[in-house]
């Protein structure tokens, strides 16, 4: 939950720094202003696809937005592979099996099926996975060099 609170603080901070309101940010990233308001108030979890749009808009890393880093990390806007494919590659690199992730984390096996079908994980799941695999969120999703 701590990262969720940090996310809404970071979002509010970035919006103030850039001088944007919920309506203009929502229009820029293709969501409703109600969605942005709920993110700011910590009432709704953000999905990876939306988190990437925010990071691109504010030119910052996913880890900064998620509260895993206080530095705006070097990143490049780049095409990302599908989340499921990238997760499997990082798991193989780290020698971690699907069974181990499901056993060690509060992640259901069905999440893998959803991700394989193209659904996005939420920010809390991304933080759990990145922490467990000892990588940045940006690396986990294929945004980091």
Short mmCIF file of N, CA, C and O in Angstrom, two decimals:
data_model
loop_
_atom_site.label_atom_id
_atom_site.label_comp_id
_atom_site.label_asym_id
_atom_site.label_seq_id
_atom_site.Cartn_x
_atom_site.Cartn_y
_atom_site.Cartn_z
N UNK A 1 0.81 -1.20 0.00
CA UNK A 1 0.00 0.00 0.00
C UNK A 1 0.86 1.26 0.00
O UNK A 1 0.43 2.28 -0.50
N UNK A 2 2.03 1.20 0.58
CA UNK A 2 2.89 2.37 0.66
C UNK A 2 3.17 2.94 -0.72
O UNK A 2 3.10 4.14 -0.93
N UNK A 3 3.47 2.08 -1.69
CA UNK A 3 3.76 2.57 -3.04
C UNK A 3 2.55 3.23 -3.68
O UNK A 3 2.69 4.17 -4.43
N UNK A 4 1.36 2.73 -3.37
CA UNK A 4 0.15 3.33 -3.90
C UNK A 4 0.06 4.78 -3.42
O UNK A 4 -0.25 5.68 -4.18
N UNK A 5 0.34 5.01 -2.13
CA UNK A 5 0.32 6.36 -1.60
C UNK A 5 1.39 7.22 -2.26
O UNK A 5 1.16 8.38 -2.56
N UNK A 6 2.56 6.66 -2.46
CA UNK A 6 3.62 7.40 -3.12
C UNK A 6 3.23 7.73 -4.55
O UNK A 6 3.48 8.84 -5.02
N UNK A 7 2.60 6.80 -5.25
CA UNK A 7 2.18 7.07 -6.62
C UNK A 7 1.28 8.30 -6.67
O UNK A 7 1.50 9.20 -7.48
N UNK A 8 0.26 8.35 -5.83
CA UNK A 8 -0.64 9.50 -5.94
C UNK A 8 0.06 10.79 -5.54
O UNK A 8 -0.23 11.84 -6.10
N UNK A 9 1.02 10.72 -4.63
CA UNK A 9 1.80 11.92 -4.29
C UNK A 9 2.67 12.35 -5.46
O UNK A 9 2.77 13.54 -5.77
N UNK A 10 3.32 11.38 -6.10
CA UNK A 10 4.17 11.70 -7.25
C UNK A 10 3.35 12.28 -8.39
O UNK A 10 3.76 13.23 -9.04
N UNK A 11 2.19 11.71 -8.64
CA UNK A 11 1.34 12.22 -9.71
C UNK A 11 0.93 13.67 -9.42
O UNK A 11 1.04 14.54 -10.29
N UNK A 12 0.52 13.93 -8.20
CA UNK A 12 0.13 15.29 -7.82
C UNK A 12 1.30 16.25 -7.97
O UNK A 12 1.16 17.35 -8.53
N UNK A 13 2.46 15.82 -7.51
CA UNK A 13 3.67 16.65 -7.61
C UNK A 13 4.01 16.98 -9.06
O UNK A 13 4.28 18.14 -9.41
N UNK A 14 3.99 15.99 -9.92
CA UNK A 14 4.32 16.19 -11.33
C UNK A 14 3.30 17.09 -12.02
O UNK A 14 3.66 17.93 -12.86
N UNK A 15 2.04 16.92 -11.67
CA UNK A 15 1.00 17.77 -12.27
C UNK A 15 1.20 19.23 -11.88
O UNK A 15 1.05 20.12 -12.71
N UNK A 16 1.55 19.46 -10.63
CA UNK A 16 1.80 20.84 -10.17
C UNK A 16 3.02 21.41 -10.88
O UNK A 16 2.99 22.54 -11.39
N UNK A 17 4.10 20.62 -10.94
CA UNK A 17 5.32 21.09 -11.60
C UNK A 17 5.10 21.43 -13.06
O UNK A 17 5.65 22.39 -13.58
N UNK A 18 4.29 20.61 -13.74
CA UNK A 18 4.04 20.83 -15.17
C UNK A 18 2.90 21.82 -15.41
O UNK A 18 2.69 22.27 -16.53
N UNK A 19 2.17 22.14 -14.34
CA UNK A 19 1.07 23.10 -14.47
C UNK A 19 -0.12 22.55 -15.23
O UNK A 19 -0.76 23.27 -15.99
N UNK A 20 -0.43 21.26 -15.03
CA UNK A 20 -1.58 20.67 -15.71
C UNK A 20 -2.65 20.31 -14.68
O UNK A 20 -2.35 19.99 -13.53
N UNK A 21 -3.90 20.36 -15.12
CA UNK A 21 -4.99 19.94 -14.25
C UNK A 21 -5.48 18.56 -14.68
O UNK A 21 -5.00 17.99 -15.66
N UNK A 22 -6.43 18.01 -13.94
CA UNK A 22 -6.90 16.65 -14.23
C UNK A 22 -7.53 16.55 -15.61
O UNK A 22 -7.35 15.54 -16.29
N UNK A 23 -8.23 17.58 -16.03
CA UNK A 23 -8.90 17.54 -17.34
C UNK A 23 -7.88 17.51 -18.48
O UNK A 23 -7.99 16.68 -19.39
N UNK A 24 -6.87 18.37 -18.42
CA UNK A 24 -5.88 18.40 -19.51
C UNK A 24 -5.01 17.15 -19.50
O UNK A 24 -4.67 16.63 -20.56
N UNK A 25 -4.64 16.65 -18.32
CA UNK A 25 -3.86 15.41 -18.27
C UNK A 25 -4.66 14.24 -18.81
O UNK A 25 -4.16 13.44 -19.60
N UNK A 26 -5.91 14.15 -18.40
CA UNK A 26 -6.78 13.07 -18.88
C UNK A 26 -6.88 13.08 -20.40
O UNK A 26 -6.76 12.04 -21.05
N UNK A 27 -7.07 14.26 -20.97
CA UNK A 27 -7.16 14.37 -22.43
C UNK A 27 -5.86 13.97 -23.09
O UNK A 27 -5.86 13.31 -24.14
N UNK A 28 -4.74 14.33 -22.49
CA UNK A 28 -3.43 14.05 -23.08
C UNK A 28 -3.10 12.55 -23.11
O UNK A 28 -2.43 12.08 -24.02
N UNK A 29 -3.59 11.81 -22.11
CA UNK A 29 -3.25 10.38 -22.06
C UNK A 29 -4.42 9.46 -22.38
O UNK A 29 -4.27 8.24 -22.37
N UNK A 30 -5.58 10.03 -22.68
CA UNK A 30 -6.70 9.23 -23.16
C UNK A 30 -7.51 8.51 -22.09
O UNK A 30 -7.96 7.39 -22.31
N UNK A 31 -7.67 9.14 -20.93
CA UNK A 31 -8.54 8.59 -19.89
C UNK A 31 -9.51 9.69 -19.46
O UNK A 31 -9.37 10.83 -19.85
N UNK A 32 -10.46 9.35 -18.62
CA UNK A 32 -11.39 10.36 -18.13
C UNK A 32 -10.75 11.17 -17.01
O UNK A 32 -9.84 10.70 -16.32
N UNK A 33 -11.25 12.38 -16.83
CA UNK A 33 -10.73 13.20 -15.73
C UNK A 33 -11.09 12.58 -14.38
O UNK A 33 -10.36 12.73 -13.41
N UNK A 34 -12.17 11.82 -14.32
CA UNK A 34 -12.54 11.10 -13.10
C UNK A 34 -11.48 10.05 -12.75
O UNK A 34 -11.12 9.87 -11.59
N UNK A 35 -10.93 9.39 -13.76
CA UNK A 35 -9.87 8.41 -13.53
C UNK A 35 -8.64 9.09 -12.95
O UNK A 35 -8.07 8.61 -11.96
N UNK A 36 -8.23 10.20 -13.52
CA UNK A 36 -7.07 10.93 -13.01
C UNK A 36 -7.34 11.39 -11.58
O UNK A 36 -6.48 11.27 -10.69
N UNK A 37 -8.53 11.89 -11.32
CA UNK A 37 -8.87 12.33 -9.96
C UNK A 37 -8.78 11.17 -8.98
O UNK A 37 -8.23 11.31 -7.88
N UNK A 38 -9.25 10.01 -9.37
CA UNK A 38 -9.18 8.83 -8.48
C UNK A 38 -7.74 8.38 -8.25
O UNK A 38 -7.39 7.94 -7.17
N UNK A 39 -6.90 8.47 -9.29
CA UNK A 39 -5.48 8.15 -9.09
C UNK A 39 -4.87 9.12 -8.08
O UNK A 39 -4.16 8.72 -7.17
N UNK A 40 -5.16 10.40 -8.25
CA UNK A 40 -4.61 11.42 -7.35
C UNK A 40 -5.07 11.22 -5.91
O UNK A 40 -4.32 11.50 -4.98
N UNK A 41 -6.28 10.75 -5.72
CA UNK A 41 -6.83 10.54 -4.38
C UNK A 41 -6.51 9.16 -3.83
O UNK A 41 -6.94 8.83 -2.72
N UNK A 42 -5.81 8.34 -4.60
CA UNK A 42 -5.48 6.99 -4.15
C UNK A 42 -6.66 6.04 -4.11
O UNK A 42 -6.65 5.05 -3.40
N UNK A 43 -7.69 6.34 -4.91
CA UNK A 43 -8.91 5.53 -4.92
C UNK A 43 -8.92 4.46 -6.00
O UNK A 43 -9.80 3.62 -6.02
N UNK A 44 -7.95 4.52 -6.93
CA UNK A 44 -7.93 3.56 -8.03
C UNK A 44 -6.49 3.21 -8.35
O UNK A 44 -5.64 4.08 -8.42
N UNK A 45 -6.25 1.91 -8.56
CA UNK A 45 -4.92 1.47 -9.00
C UNK A 45 -4.76 1.74 -10.48
O UNK A 45 -5.72 1.62 -11.25
N UNK A 46 -3.57 2.08 -10.86
CA UNK A 46 -3.28 2.36 -12.26
C UNK A 46 -2.70 1.10 -12.90
O UNK A 46 -1.95 0.36 -12.27
N UNK A 47 -3.06 0.87 -14.15
CA UNK A 47 -2.55 -0.27 -14.90
C UNK A 47 -1.29 0.12 -15.65
O UNK A 47 -1.05 1.30 -15.93
N UNK A 48 -0.49 -0.88 -16.01
CA UNK A 48 0.76 -0.65 -16.71
C UNK A 48 0.58 0.22 -17.95
O UNK A 48 1.33 1.16 -18.17
N UNK A 49 -0.41 -0.09 -18.76
CA UNK A 49 -0.60 0.67 -20.01
C UNK A 49 -0.81 2.16 -19.73
O UNK A 49 -0.30 3.01 -20.46
N UNK A 50 -1.52 2.47 -18.67
CA UNK A 50 -1.77 3.86 -18.30
C UNK A 50 -0.53 4.48 -17.63
O UNK A 50 -0.22 5.65 -17.85
N UNK A 51 0.17 3.67 -16.84
CA UNK A 51 1.38 4.13 -16.17
C UNK A 51 2.44 4.55 -17.19
O UNK A 51 3.12 5.57 -17.02
N UNK A 52 2.56 3.79 -18.26
CA UNK A 52 3.52 4.10 -19.32
C UNK A 52 3.15 5.43 -19.98
O UNK A 52 4.02 6.26 -20.25
N UNK A 53 1.87 5.64 -20.24
CA UNK A 53 1.44 6.91 -20.84
C UNK A 53 1.79 8.08 -19.93
O UNK A 53 2.23 9.13 -20.40
N UNK A 54 1.60 7.92 -18.63
CA UNK A 54 1.95 8.98 -17.68
C UNK A 54 3.46 9.23 -17.68
O UNK A 54 3.90 10.37 -17.69
N UNK A 55 4.23 8.15 -17.63
CA UNK A 55 5.69 8.29 -17.61
C UNK A 55 6.18 8.99 -18.88
O UNK A 55 7.06 9.85 -18.82
N UNK A 56 5.62 8.64 -20.01
CA UNK A 56 6.00 9.30 -21.26
C UNK A 56 5.60 10.77 -21.23
O UNK A 56 6.37 11.63 -21.64
N UNK A 57 4.42 11.05 -20.74
CA UNK A 57 3.93 12.43 -20.68
C UNK A 57 4.83 13.29 -19.78
O UNK A 57 5.19 14.41 -20.14
N UNK A 58 5.18 12.75 -18.61
CA UNK A 58 5.99 13.50 -17.65
C UNK A 58 7.50 13.29 -17.85
O UNK A 58 8.30 13.87 -17.13
N UNK A 59 7.86 12.44 -18.80
CA UNK A 59 9.26 12.15 -19.10
C UNK A 59 10.02 11.70 -17.85
O UNK A 59 11.04 12.28 -17.47
N UNK A 60 9.48 10.66 -17.24
CA UNK A 60 10.12 10.10 -16.05
C UNK A 60 10.04 8.58 -16.13
O UNK A 60 9.40 8.02 -17.01
N UNK A 61 10.68 7.94 -15.19
CA UNK A 61 10.67 6.48 -15.17
C UNK A 61 9.42 5.95 -14.48
O UNK A 61 8.78 6.66 -13.69
N UNK A 62 9.10 4.71 -14.76
CA UNK A 62 8.00 4.04 -14.07
C UNK A 62 8.33 3.90 -12.59
O UNK A 62 7.46 4.01 -11.74
N UNK A 63 9.59 3.62 -12.30
CA UNK A 63 10.01 3.45 -10.91
C UNK A 63 9.84 4.74 -10.11
O UNK A 63 9.47 4.70 -8.94
N UNK A 64 10.08 5.88 -10.73
CA UNK A 64 9.85 7.16 -10.05
C UNK A 64 8.37 7.31 -9.73
O UNK A 64 7.99 7.63 -8.60
N UNK A 65 7.52 7.07 -10.72
CA UNK A 65 6.07 7.18 -10.49
C UNK A 65 5.58 6.22 -9.42
O UNK A 65 4.72 6.56 -8.62
N UNK A 66 6.15 5.03 -9.39
CA UNK A 66 5.72 4.00 -8.42
C UNK A 66 6.30 4.21 -7.03
O UNK A 66 5.92 3.52 -6.09
N UNK A 67 7.23 5.14 -6.91
CA UNK A 67 7.83 5.39 -5.60
C UNK A 67 8.98 4.47 -5.25
O UNK A 67 9.40 4.41 -4.11
N UNK A 68 9.53 3.78 -6.24
CA UNK A 68 10.66 2.88 -5.99
C UNK A 68 11.99 3.61 -6.14
O UNK A 68 13.03 3.05 -5.81
N UNK A 69 11.98 4.81 -6.65
CA UNK A 69 13.19 5.60 -6.84
C UNK A 69 12.85 7.07 -6.63
O UNK A 69 11.77 7.52 -7.03
N UNK A 70 13.76 7.78 -6.00
CA UNK A 70 13.56 9.22 -5.84
C UNK A 70 14.18 10.01 -6.98
O UNK A 70 13.96 11.21 -7.10
N UNK A 71 14.94 9.33 -7.81
CA UNK A 71 15.56 9.99 -8.96
C UNK A 71 14.74 9.71 -10.21
O UNK A 71 14.24 8.60 -10.40
N UNK A 72 14.61 10.72 -11.04
CA UNK A 72 13.97 10.51 -12.33
C UNK A 72 15.01 9.80 -13.19
O UNK A 72 15.97 10.42 -13.64
N UNK A 73 14.85 8.51 -13.36
CA UNK A 73 15.86 7.68 -14.02
C UNK A 73 15.93 7.95 -15.51
O UNK A 73 14.95 8.34 -16.14
N UNK A 74 17.10 7.68 -16.07
CA UNK A 74 17.29 7.78 -17.51
C UNK A 74 16.43 6.71 -18.19
O UNK A 74 16.44 5.56 -17.78
N UNK A 75 15.70 7.11 -19.14
CA UNK A 75 14.88 6.18 -19.90
C UNK A 75 14.69 6.75 -21.28
O UNK A 75 14.96 7.92 -21.52
N UNK A 76 14.23 5.92 -22.18
CA UNK A 76 13.89 6.39 -23.52
C UNK A 76 12.49 5.91 -23.83
O UNK A 76 12.12 4.80 -23.44
N UNK A 77 11.74 6.74 -24.52
CA UNK A 77 10.46 6.26 -25.01
C UNK A 77 10.79 5.23 -26.08
O UNK A 77 11.53 5.52 -27.02
N UNK A 78 10.34 4.03 -25.90
CA UNK A 78 10.62 2.97 -26.85
C UNK A 78 9.48 1.98 -26.86
O UNK A 78 8.72 1.90 -25.91
N UNK A 79 9.38 1.27 -27.95
CA UNK A 79 8.36 0.23 -28.04
C UNK A 79 8.68 -0.86 -27.04
O UNK A 79 9.83 -1.31 -26.94
N UNK A 80 7.68 -1.24 -26.29
CA UNK A 80 7.87 -2.29 -25.29
C UNK A 80 7.32 -3.59 -25.84
O UNK A 80 6.32 -3.60 -26.56
N UNK A 81 7.94 -4.69 -25.46
CA UNK A 81 7.37 -5.98 -25.84
C UNK A 81 6.10 -6.23 -25.03
O UNK A 81 5.88 -5.55 -24.01
N UNK A 82 5.27 -7.17 -25.43
CA UNK A 82 4.12 -7.51 -24.59
C UNK A 82 4.59 -7.87 -23.18
O UNK A 82 5.63 -8.52 -23.02
N UNK A 83 3.84 -7.44 -22.18
CA UNK A 83 4.26 -7.64 -20.80
C UNK A 83 4.56 -9.11 -20.49
O UNK A 83 5.57 -9.43 -19.88
N UNK A 84 3.67 -10.00 -20.92
CA UNK A 84 3.85 -11.42 -20.62
C UNK A 84 5.18 -11.93 -21.18
O UNK A 84 5.93 -12.62 -20.48
N UNK A 85 5.50 -11.57 -22.41
CA UNK A 85 6.75 -12.03 -23.03
C UNK A 85 7.96 -11.48 -22.29
O UNK A 85 8.93 -12.20 -22.05
N UNK A 86 7.90 -10.22 -21.93
CA UNK A 86 9.03 -9.61 -21.21
C UNK A 86 9.17 -10.21 -19.82
O UNK A 86 10.29 -10.49 -19.37
N UNK A 87 8.07 -10.42 -19.13
CA UNK A 87 8.12 -11.05 -17.80
C UNK A 87 8.76 -12.42 -17.88
O UNK A 87 9.63 -12.76 -17.08
N UNK A 88 8.36 -13.21 -18.86
CA UNK A 88 8.94 -14.56 -19.02
C UNK A 88 10.44 -14.48 -19.29
O UNK A 88 11.21 -15.29 -18.77
N UNK A 89 10.88 -13.51 -20.07
CA UNK A 89 12.31 -13.36 -20.35
C UNK A 89 13.08 -12.99 -19.09
O UNK A 89 14.16 -13.53 -18.82
N UNK A 90 12.53 -12.07 -18.29
CA UNK A 90 13.20 -11.67 -17.05
C UNK A 90 13.20 -12.83 -16.06
O UNK A 90 14.20 -13.07 -15.37
N UNK A 91 12.11 -13.57 -15.99
CA UNK A 91 12.06 -14.75 -15.12
C UNK A 91 13.14 -15.75 -15.51
O UNK A 91 13.84 -16.29 -14.65
N UNK A 92 13.29 -15.99 -16.80
CA UNK A 92 14.32 -16.93 -17.28
C UNK A 92 15.71 -16.42 -16.94
O UNK A 92 16.57 -17.17 -16.48
N UNK A 93 15.92 -15.12 -17.13
CA UNK A 93 17.21 -14.50 -16.82
C UNK A 93 17.54 -14.66 -15.33
O UNK A 93 18.69 -14.89 -14.97
N UNK A 94 16.54 -14.57 -14.48
CA UNK A 94 16.73 -14.65 -13.03
C UNK A 94 16.59 -16.08 -12.48
O UNK A 94 16.79 -16.31 -11.29
N UNK A 95 16.22 -17.02 -13.35
CA UNK A 95 16.06 -18.40 -12.91
C UNK A 95 14.86 -18.62 -12.00
O UNK A 95 14.89 -19.45 -11.10
N UNK A 96 13.79 -17.87 -12.25
CA UNK A 96 12.58 -17.95 -11.43
C UNK A 96 11.46 -18.56 -12.27
O UNK A 96 11.23 -18.15 -13.40
N UNK A 97 10.77 -19.51 -11.70
CA UNK A 97 9.66 -20.16 -12.41
C UNK A 97 8.33 -19.50 -12.06
O UNK A 97 8.20 -18.80 -11.05
N UNK A 98 7.37 -19.78 -12.89
CA UNK A 98 6.00 -19.31 -12.65
C UNK A 98 5.49 -19.88 -11.33
O UNK A 98 4.89 -19.16 -10.53
N UNK A 99 5.78 -21.14 -11.10
CA UNK A 99 5.37 -21.79 -9.85
C UNK A 99 5.92 -21.03 -8.65
O UNK A 99 5.21 -20.77 -7.68
N UNK A 100 7.19 -20.65 -8.71
CA UNK A 100 7.84 -19.95 -7.60
C UNK A 100 7.19 -18.59 -7.35
O UNK A 100 6.95 -18.20 -6.22
N UNK A 101 6.90 -17.86 -8.42
CA UNK A 101 6.25 -16.56 -8.26
C UNK A 101 4.89 -16.69 -7.60
O UNK A 101 4.56 -15.94 -6.68
N UNK A 102 4.11 -17.65 -8.06
CA UNK A 102 2.77 -17.84 -7.52
C UNK A 102 2.85 -18.29 -6.05
O UNK A 102 2.05 -17.87 -5.21
N UNK A 103 3.83 -19.11 -5.75
CA UNK A 103 3.99 -19.61 -4.38
C UNK A 103 4.49 -18.52 -3.43
O UNK A 103 4.01 -18.41 -2.31
N UNK A 104 5.41 -17.69 -3.89
CA UNK A 104 6.06 -16.72 -3.01
C UNK A 104 5.36 -15.36 -2.95
O UNK A 104 5.60 -14.60 -2.01
N UNK A 105 4.54 -15.03 -3.93
CA UNK A 105 3.90 -13.72 -3.98
C UNK A 105 2.38 -13.86 -3.96
O UNK A 105 1.86 -14.90 -4.34
N UNK A 106 1.69 -12.80 -3.57
CA UNK A 106 0.22 -12.85 -3.64
C UNK A 106 -0.27 -12.60 -5.07
O UNK A 106 -0.98 -11.65 -5.36
N UNK A 107 0.18 -13.49 -5.96
CA UNK A 107 -0.17 -13.42 -7.37
C UNK A 107 -0.82 -14.74 -7.75
O UNK A 107 -0.26 -15.81 -7.50
N UNK A 108 -2.00 -14.67 -8.33
CA UNK A 108 -2.71 -15.88 -8.74
C UNK A 108 -2.18 -16.37 -10.07
O UNK A 108 -1.77 -15.57 -10.92
N UNK A 109 -2.21 -17.66 -10.27
CA UNK A 109 -1.76 -18.26 -11.52
C UNK A 109 -2.56 -17.70 -12.71
O UNK A 109 -2.03 -17.53 -13.79
N UNK A 110 -3.82 -17.39 -12.47
CA UNK A 110 -4.68 -16.84 -13.52
C UNK A 110 -4.19 -15.51 -14.06
O UNK A 110 -4.53 -15.13 -15.19
N UNK A 111 -3.40 -14.77 -13.27
CA UNK A 111 -2.84 -13.52 -13.75
C UNK A 111 -2.00 -13.75 -15.00
O UNK A 111 -2.02 -12.96 -15.93
N UNK A 112 -1.24 -14.86 -15.01
CA UNK A 112 -0.39 -15.17 -16.16
C UNK A 112 -1.22 -15.36 -17.42
O UNK A 112 -0.84 -14.91 -18.49
N UNK A 113 -2.35 -16.01 -17.27
CA UNK A 113 -3.26 -16.21 -18.41
C UNK A 113 -3.77 -14.86 -18.92
O UNK A 113 -3.78 -14.61 -20.13
N UNK A 114 -4.15 -14.00 -17.99
CA UNK A 114 -4.62 -12.66 -18.39
C UNK A 114 -3.53 -11.87 -19.08
O UNK A 114 -3.78 -11.21 -20.09
N UNK A 115 -2.30 -11.92 -18.54
CA UNK A 115 -1.19 -11.19 -19.14
C UNK A 115 -0.86 -11.73 -20.52
O UNK A 115 -0.53 -10.99 -21.43
N UNK A 116 -0.96 -13.05 -20.66
CA UNK A 116 -0.68 -13.67 -21.96
C UNK A 116 -1.70 -13.19 -23.00
O UNK A 116 -1.38 -13.05 -24.18
N UNK A 117 -2.93 -12.91 -22.54
CA UNK A 117 -3.98 -12.41 -23.43
C UNK A 117 -3.88 -10.91 -23.68
O UNK A 117 -4.70 -10.34 -24.37
N UNK A 118 -2.86 -10.26 -23.08
CA UNK A 118 -2.64 -8.85 -23.34
C UNK A 118 -3.12 -7.89 -22.27
O UNK A 118 -3.04 -6.68 -22.44
N UNK A 119 -3.65 -8.40 -21.16
CA UNK A 119 -4.10 -7.51 -20.09
C UNK A 119 -2.90 -6.94 -19.34
O UNK A 119 -1.85 -7.56 -19.27
N UNK A 120 -3.07 -5.77 -18.77
CA UNK A 120 -2.00 -5.09 -18.05
C UNK A 120 -2.06 -5.39 -16.56
O UNK A 120 -3.14 -5.38 -15.98
N UNK A 121 -0.90 -5.58 -15.93
CA UNK A 121 -0.89 -5.69 -14.47
C UNK A 121 -1.06 -4.31 -13.86
O UNK A 121 -0.80 -3.29 -14.51
N UNK A 122 -1.49 -4.26 -12.60
CA UNK A 122 -1.60 -2.97 -11.93
C UNK A 122 -0.28 -2.60 -11.26
O UNK A 122 0.64 -3.41 -11.19
N UNK A 123 -0.20 -1.39 -10.77
CA UNK A 123 1.04 -0.87 -10.22
C UNK A 123 1.54 -1.69 -9.02
O UNK A 123 2.74 -1.92 -8.88
N UNK A 124 0.63 -2.15 -8.18
CA UNK A 124 1.05 -2.91 -7.00
C UNK A 124 1.66 -4.25 -7.40
O UNK A 124 2.66 -4.69 -6.81
N UNK A 125 1.11 -4.88 -8.41
CA UNK A 125 1.66 -6.14 -8.91
C UNK A 125 3.03 -5.90 -9.55
O UNK A 125 3.96 -6.69 -9.35
N UNK A 126 3.16 -4.82 -10.29
CA UNK A 126 4.46 -4.48 -10.89
C UNK A 126 5.53 -4.29 -9.82
O UNK A 126 6.65 -4.77 -9.97
N UNK A 127 5.18 -3.59 -8.75
CA UNK A 127 6.13 -3.37 -7.66
C UNK A 127 6.52 -4.70 -7.02
O UNK A 127 7.71 -4.96 -6.79
N UNK A 128 5.55 -5.56 -6.76
CA UNK A 128 5.84 -6.88 -6.18
C UNK A 128 6.79 -7.68 -7.06
O UNK A 128 7.77 -8.27 -6.58
N UNK A 129 6.49 -7.73 -8.35
CA UNK A 129 7.32 -8.49 -9.29
C UNK A 129 8.72 -7.91 -9.40
O UNK A 129 9.71 -8.65 -9.36
N UNK A 130 8.82 -6.61 -9.52
CA UNK A 130 10.13 -5.97 -9.65
C UNK A 130 10.96 -6.18 -8.39
O UNK A 130 12.16 -6.47 -8.47
N UNK A 131 10.34 -6.04 -7.23
CA UNK A 131 11.05 -6.28 -5.97
C UNK A 131 11.54 -7.73 -5.89
O UNK A 131 12.70 -7.98 -5.55
N UNK A 132 10.67 -8.66 -6.21
CA UNK A 132 11.00 -10.08 -6.12
C UNK A 132 12.13 -10.45 -7.09
O UNK A 132 13.04 -11.19 -6.75
N UNK A 133 12.05 -9.92 -8.29
CA UNK A 133 13.03 -10.24 -9.32
C UNK A 133 14.28 -9.34 -9.24
O UNK A 133 15.22 -9.53 -10.00
N UNK A 134 14.25 -8.39 -8.33
CA UNK A 134 15.37 -7.47 -8.09
C UNK A 134 15.76 -6.71 -9.36
O UNK A 134 16.92 -6.69 -9.77
N UNK A 135 14.75 -6.11 -9.98
CA UNK A 135 14.94 -5.29 -11.17
C UNK A 135 14.09 -4.03 -11.03
O UNK A 135 13.22 -3.96 -10.17
N UNK A 136 14.35 -3.05 -11.87
CA UNK A 136 13.47 -1.88 -11.89
C UNK A 136 12.20 -2.24 -12.66
O UNK A 136 12.19 -3.19 -13.45
N UNK A 137 11.16 -1.49 -12.41
CA UNK A 137 9.93 -1.70 -13.17
C UNK A 137 10.19 -1.42 -14.65
O UNK A 137 9.72 -2.15 -15.52
N UNK A 138 10.99 -0.39 -14.91
CA UNK A 138 11.30 -0.06 -16.30
C UNK A 138 12.01 -1.23 -17.00
O UNK A 138 11.71 -1.53 -18.16
N UNK A 139 12.90 -1.89 -16.31
CA UNK A 139 13.58 -3.06 -16.89
C UNK A 139 12.59 -4.20 -17.07
O UNK A 139 12.56 -4.87 -18.10
N UNK A 140 11.76 -4.41 -16.06
CA UNK A 140 10.78 -5.50 -16.11
C UNK A 140 9.87 -5.40 -17.32
O UNK A 140 9.53 -6.42 -17.92
N UNK A 141 9.50 -4.19 -17.71
CA UNK A 141 8.58 -4.02 -18.83
C UNK A 141 9.28 -3.72 -20.15
O UNK A 141 8.62 -3.55 -21.17
N UNK A 142 10.61 -3.62 -20.13
CA UNK A 142 11.35 -3.42 -21.37
C UNK A 142 11.57 -1.97 -21.76
O UNK A 142 11.87 -1.69 -22.91
N UNK A 143 11.50 -1.04 -20.81
CA UNK A 143 11.72 0.37 -21.10
C UNK A 143 13.15 0.81 -20.79
O UNK A 143 13.59 1.84 -21.26
N UNK A 144 13.84 0.07 -19.97
CA UNK A 144 15.18 0.46 -19.56
C UNK A 144 16.20 -0.24 -20.43
O UNK A 144 16.02 -1.38 -20.83
N UNK A 145 17.29 0.46 -20.69
CA UNK A 145 18.37 -0.07 -21.54
C UNK A 145 18.99 -1.30 -20.91
O UNK A 145 19.07 -1.47 -19.75
#
